[in-house]
Short mmCIF file of C-alpha atoms and ligand atoms in Angstrom, two decimals:
data_model
loop_
_atom_site.label_atom_id
_atom_site.label_comp_id
_atom_site.label_asym_id
_atom_site.label_seq_id
_atom_site.Cartn_x
_atom_site.Cartn_y
_atom_site.Cartn_z
CA MET A 524 -4.62 19.89 -17.57
CA SER A 525 -7.04 21.58 -15.41
CA VAL A 526 -6.56 25.34 -13.86
CA HIS A 527 -5.10 23.71 -10.62
CA ILE A 528 -3.55 20.27 -11.80
CA SER A 529 -0.90 20.13 -14.80
CA ALA A 530 -0.79 16.41 -15.02
CA GLN A 531 -1.87 15.69 -19.13
CA GLU A 532 -5.32 13.61 -20.12
CA GLY A 533 -3.85 9.52 -18.45
CA GLU A 534 -1.84 10.43 -16.18
CA ILE A 535 -4.40 10.47 -13.61
CA ALA A 536 -5.33 7.19 -12.54
CA ASP A 537 -9.36 6.49 -11.90
CA ILE A 538 -9.37 6.23 -8.08
CA VAL A 539 -7.38 9.20 -5.99
CA LEU A 540 -5.71 8.74 -2.63
CA MET A 541 -5.92 12.43 -1.17
CA PRO A 542 -4.20 13.15 2.19
CA GLY A 543 -4.64 16.92 3.23
CA ASP A 544 -0.67 17.68 3.83
CA PRO A 545 1.88 17.66 0.88
CA LEU A 546 4.58 16.22 2.45
CA ARG A 547 2.27 13.15 3.59
CA ALA A 548 1.15 12.35 0.13
CA LYS A 549 5.20 11.98 -0.51
CA TYR A 550 5.95 9.79 2.27
CA MET A 551 2.93 7.54 0.79
CA VAL A 552 4.38 7.57 -2.16
CA ASP A 553 8.22 7.05 -1.16
CA HIS A 554 6.44 4.09 1.09
CA TYR A 555 4.04 2.03 -0.45
CA LEU A 556 3.73 2.84 -4.89
CA LYS A 557 5.77 1.21 -7.81
CA ASP A 558 7.04 3.09 -10.45
CA ALA A 559 5.75 6.26 -9.40
CA VAL A 560 5.73 9.31 -11.59
CA LEU A 561 5.34 13.13 -10.61
CA VAL A 562 2.44 14.46 -12.37
CA SER A 563 1.64 17.49 -11.29
CA GLN A 564 3.78 20.26 -9.10
CA THR A 565 1.39 23.19 -9.16
CA ARG A 566 1.36 25.30 -6.01
CA ASN A 567 3.32 22.58 -4.83
CA ILE A 568 0.50 19.77 -4.62
CA TYR A 569 2.44 17.48 -5.50
CA PHE A 570 0.35 14.70 -7.70
CA TYR A 571 1.99 10.74 -8.03
CA THR A 572 0.94 8.54 -10.08
CA GLY A 573 2.47 5.07 -8.99
CA HIS A 574 1.62 0.96 -8.88
CA TYR A 575 0.32 -0.36 -5.15
CA GLN A 576 0.27 -3.88 -5.27
CA GLY A 577 -0.57 -4.17 -8.74
CA ARG A 578 -3.34 -1.79 -8.43
CA ARG A 579 -2.82 1.50 -10.54
CA ILE A 580 -3.25 4.79 -8.05
CA THR A 581 -2.51 8.21 -8.28
CA ILE A 582 -1.68 9.84 -4.48
CA GLY A 583 -1.90 14.35 -3.84
CA ALA A 584 -3.47 16.22 -1.62
CA SER A 585 -6.61 18.22 -0.47
CA GLY A 586 -4.81 21.31 1.39
CA MET A 587 -7.33 22.30 4.16
CA GLY A 588 -10.09 23.21 4.08
CA CYS A 589 -13.71 22.56 2.32
CA PRO A 590 -12.83 25.37 -0.51
CA SER A 591 -9.34 23.56 -1.21
CA ILE A 592 -10.73 20.27 -1.61
CA GLY A 593 -13.47 21.29 -3.19
CA ILE A 594 -10.58 23.27 -6.65
CA TYR A 595 -8.85 19.64 -6.55
CA SER A 596 -11.61 16.84 -6.17
CA TYR A 597 -13.56 18.94 -8.31
CA GLU A 598 -10.79 18.78 -10.90
CA LEU A 599 -9.97 15.29 -10.84
CA PHE A 600 -13.74 14.32 -11.19
CA ALA A 601 -14.51 16.81 -13.64
CA PHE A 602 -11.50 17.12 -15.74
CA TYR A 603 -9.81 13.85 -15.38
CA GLY A 604 -11.90 11.23 -15.21
CA VAL A 605 -11.69 9.84 -11.64
CA GLN A 606 -13.93 7.73 -10.46
CA THR A 607 -13.42 7.28 -7.22
CA ILE A 608 -11.24 9.64 -4.14
CA ILE A 609 -10.62 8.75 -1.13
CA ARG A 610 -9.80 12.12 1.59
CA ILE A 611 -7.53 10.33 4.22
CA GLY A 612 -6.80 12.44 7.21
CA THR A 613 -6.78 13.57 11.33
CA CYS A 614 -10.21 14.58 13.54
CA GLY A 615 -10.66 16.18 16.30
CA ALA A 616 -12.73 14.11 18.86
CA TYR A 617 -15.77 15.97 20.43
CA THR A 618 -16.28 12.99 22.88
CA THR A 619 -13.95 10.97 25.20
CA ASP A 620 -15.51 7.71 23.79
CA LEU A 621 -13.13 8.42 20.93
CA ASN A 622 -9.61 7.84 21.84
CA LEU A 623 -6.63 9.32 19.87
CA PHE A 624 -5.07 7.11 17.16
CA ASP A 625 -8.72 5.81 16.85
CA LEU A 626 -9.95 4.86 12.87
CA PHE A 627 -12.75 7.51 11.78
CA LEU A 628 -15.00 6.20 8.83
CA VAL A 629 -17.10 8.79 7.54
CA ASP A 630 -20.93 8.52 7.68
CA ALA A 631 -21.68 11.31 6.58
CA ALA A 632 -20.46 15.19 6.48
CA CYS A 633 -22.24 18.11 7.94
CA SER A 634 -21.42 21.99 7.50
CA GLU A 635 -22.42 25.28 7.67
CA SER A 636 -20.30 25.90 4.49
CA THR A 637 -22.30 27.46 1.74
CA TYR A 638 -20.41 25.08 -0.43
CA ALA A 639 -22.56 22.61 -1.47
CA GLN A 640 -25.48 25.28 -1.21
CA TYR A 641 -23.86 27.69 -3.94
CA ALA A 642 -21.52 26.07 -6.04
CA TRP A 643 -24.40 23.20 -7.08
CA GLY A 644 -27.68 24.47 -5.38
CA LEU A 645 -27.72 21.39 -2.88
CA SER A 646 -29.43 22.50 0.05
CA ALA A 647 -28.96 19.93 3.19
CA ASP A 648 -26.62 20.87 5.94
CA ILE A 649 -25.07 16.87 5.51
CA ILE A 650 -24.30 14.58 2.58
CA PRO A 651 -23.31 11.27 2.64
CA SER A 652 -20.02 9.10 1.17
CA THR A 653 -20.38 6.38 -0.76
CA SER A 654 -21.68 3.74 0.93
CA SER A 655 -19.39 1.61 -2.11
CA VAL A 656 -15.97 2.99 -1.35
CA ARG A 657 -16.95 2.52 2.61
CA GLU A 658 -18.03 -1.04 2.28
CA ALA A 659 -14.68 -2.05 0.94
CA ILE A 660 -12.97 -0.31 3.45
CA GLN A 661 -14.95 -2.36 6.06
CA THR A 662 -14.23 -5.28 4.43
CA THR A 663 -10.51 -4.39 4.62
CA ALA A 664 -10.30 -2.99 7.94
CA LYS A 665 -11.66 -7.05 9.09
CA LYS A 666 -9.23 -8.82 7.10
CA GLN A 667 -6.31 -6.23 8.37
CA ALA A 668 -7.73 -6.67 11.68
CA LYS A 669 -7.96 -3.21 12.45
CA THR A 670 -11.44 -1.38 14.70
CA ILE A 671 -12.22 1.62 12.78
CA ARG A 672 -15.55 3.43 14.56
CA THR A 673 -17.85 4.88 12.03
CA GLY A 674 -20.42 8.06 12.47
CA ASN A 675 -21.00 11.44 10.94
CA ILE A 676 -18.46 14.14 10.62
CA HIS A 677 -18.54 17.84 11.13
CA SER A 678 -16.38 19.75 8.26
CA SER A 679 -15.98 23.27 9.99
CA ASP A 680 -14.76 25.96 8.44
CA ILE A 681 -12.95 27.16 11.14
CA PHE A 682 -9.74 25.53 13.59
CA TYR A 683 -9.67 28.63 15.76
CA ARG A 684 -12.55 30.02 17.53
CA LYS A 685 -13.43 31.76 20.91
CA ASP A 686 -16.97 29.93 21.82
CA PRO A 687 -14.85 25.98 23.02
CA ALA A 688 -18.74 24.48 22.55
CA ILE A 689 -19.82 22.27 20.09
CA PRO A 690 -21.39 23.55 17.41
CA ALA A 691 -24.53 23.61 17.19
CA ILE A 692 -24.49 21.47 13.78
CA ALA A 693 -21.91 19.15 14.87
CA THR A 694 -24.71 18.01 18.30
CA ALA A 695 -27.82 17.91 15.79
CA HIS A 696 -26.14 15.94 13.71
CA GLN A 697 -24.52 13.48 16.43
CA CYS A 698 -21.11 13.73 15.02
CA LEU A 699 -18.13 12.65 16.86
CA ALA A 700 -15.65 14.35 15.39
CA VAL A 701 -14.40 17.60 13.24
CA GLU A 702 -12.11 18.20 10.31
CA MET A 703 -13.21 21.07 7.38
CA GLU A 704 -13.00 19.03 3.82
CA ALA A 705 -15.07 15.98 3.80
CA PHE A 706 -18.47 17.78 2.91
CA ALA A 707 -16.74 19.37 0.23
CA LEU A 708 -15.41 15.74 -1.08
CA PHE A 709 -19.43 14.01 -0.85
CA ALA A 710 -20.80 17.50 -2.05
CA ASN A 711 -18.70 16.98 -6.12
CA ALA A 712 -18.99 13.20 -5.34
CA GLN A 713 -22.85 14.06 -5.52
CA GLU A 714 -23.42 15.82 -7.84
CA LEU A 715 -20.63 14.43 -10.46
CA GLY A 716 -22.05 10.86 -10.22
CA ARG A 717 -18.94 9.53 -8.20
CA SER A 718 -17.35 8.40 -5.20
CA ALA A 719 -15.77 9.47 -2.61
CA ALA A 720 -14.87 8.21 0.85
CA THR A 721 -13.46 9.95 4.10
CA LEU A 722 -10.73 7.93 6.70
CA LEU A 723 -9.41 10.07 9.76
CA THR A 724 -7.21 9.13 12.17
CA VAL A 725 -8.24 11.00 15.28
CA SER A 726 -5.12 13.33 15.92
CA ASP A 727 -6.64 14.79 18.91
CA VAL A 728 -9.14 14.89 21.51
CA ILE A 729 -11.03 18.37 22.20
CA PRO A 730 -12.46 18.14 25.50
CA THR A 731 -8.95 16.40 27.16
CA HIS A 732 -6.58 18.41 25.32
CA ALA A 733 -4.89 15.72 24.44
CA LYS A 734 -3.05 15.62 21.00
CA ILE A 735 -1.41 13.53 19.23
CA SER A 736 2.48 14.67 20.08
CA ALA A 737 4.89 15.35 17.25
CA ASP A 738 7.32 12.70 16.96
CA GLN A 739 4.07 10.28 17.45
CA ARG A 740 3.12 11.40 13.97
CA GLU A 741 5.61 9.58 11.56
CA THR A 742 4.11 6.30 12.62
CA ALA A 743 0.52 7.66 14.28
CA LEU A 744 -1.01 7.65 10.37
CA LEU A 745 0.15 3.95 9.25
CA PRO A 746 -2.28 2.12 9.77
CA MET A 747 -4.54 4.61 8.02
CA MET A 748 -3.00 4.97 5.37
CA GLU A 749 -1.95 1.14 5.00
CA LEU A 750 -6.20 0.64 5.19
CA ALA A 751 -6.86 3.49 2.35
CA LEU A 752 -4.21 1.85 0.31
CA GLU A 753 -5.55 -2.04 0.45
CA SER A 754 -9.20 -0.82 0.16
CA THR A 755 -8.35 -0.20 -3.14
CA LEU A 756 -8.07 -3.07 -4.31
CA LEU A 757 -10.95 -3.62 -3.51
CA LEU A 758 -12.39 -0.97 -5.73
N1 HPA B 1475 -10.47 21.02 14.19
C1 HPA B 1475 -10.83 20.73 12.53
N2 HPA B 1475 -10.08 20.40 12.12
C2 HPA B 1475 -9.03 19.34 12.71
C3 HPA B 1475 -9.16 19.02 14.31
C4 HPA B 1475 -10.05 20.35 14.88
O1 HPA B 1475 -9.71 20.25 15.82
N3 HPA B 1475 -7.97 18.33 14.45
C5 HPA B 1475 -7.81 17.58 13.30
N4 HPA B 1475 -7.96 18.03 12.37
#
């Protein structure tokens, strides 16, 4: 057991799919996992371990923001021997070059967050994802005939802000979109010598205020979930 995860040793698979939202994790388990076992329920962040097409995987939520995913991904890597975490989530597009429902595979995440610096002494403000995991997702996307966009993401600590301008760090690193977690996940993976990737669905386009509606959300994220699940078969 770790501080925030109550699973016993051996109950978590070597690969973890990590949506932000606990209910999305439960949805994936109910629709795609066989023989799923609930292995942790601390703070209602349920983790389930089961099988997808014979591949043992764990699915559990990260919560929102770098501090939250920083805790869960650290405990999974450091105390449960997890080798690979794939975050799946949503992002807001900074540009109309991206459209609602587009799949976006993150190359690297930049942030104003002090997480990497204060946790690990990593001074870089941009941290790459793991190329082998990106390649598995790219290969699987081709197999599934899905188009995916790639590029850098801005992992912001802020959802609501006064100034609507795109933050300078996002412009400096040519970020096409914003979310709130990938930077801390990649920092932990880099520090601990493990693998991580982030696959996102565009849920809003910031310049036009276009948004996926509440009733579209149920099905909007299925292509991303199915791509992430199938990618685990190559990892
Ligand atoms: N900002 C931050 N995170 C997000 C957004 C956003 O606009 N949309 C989806 N995740």
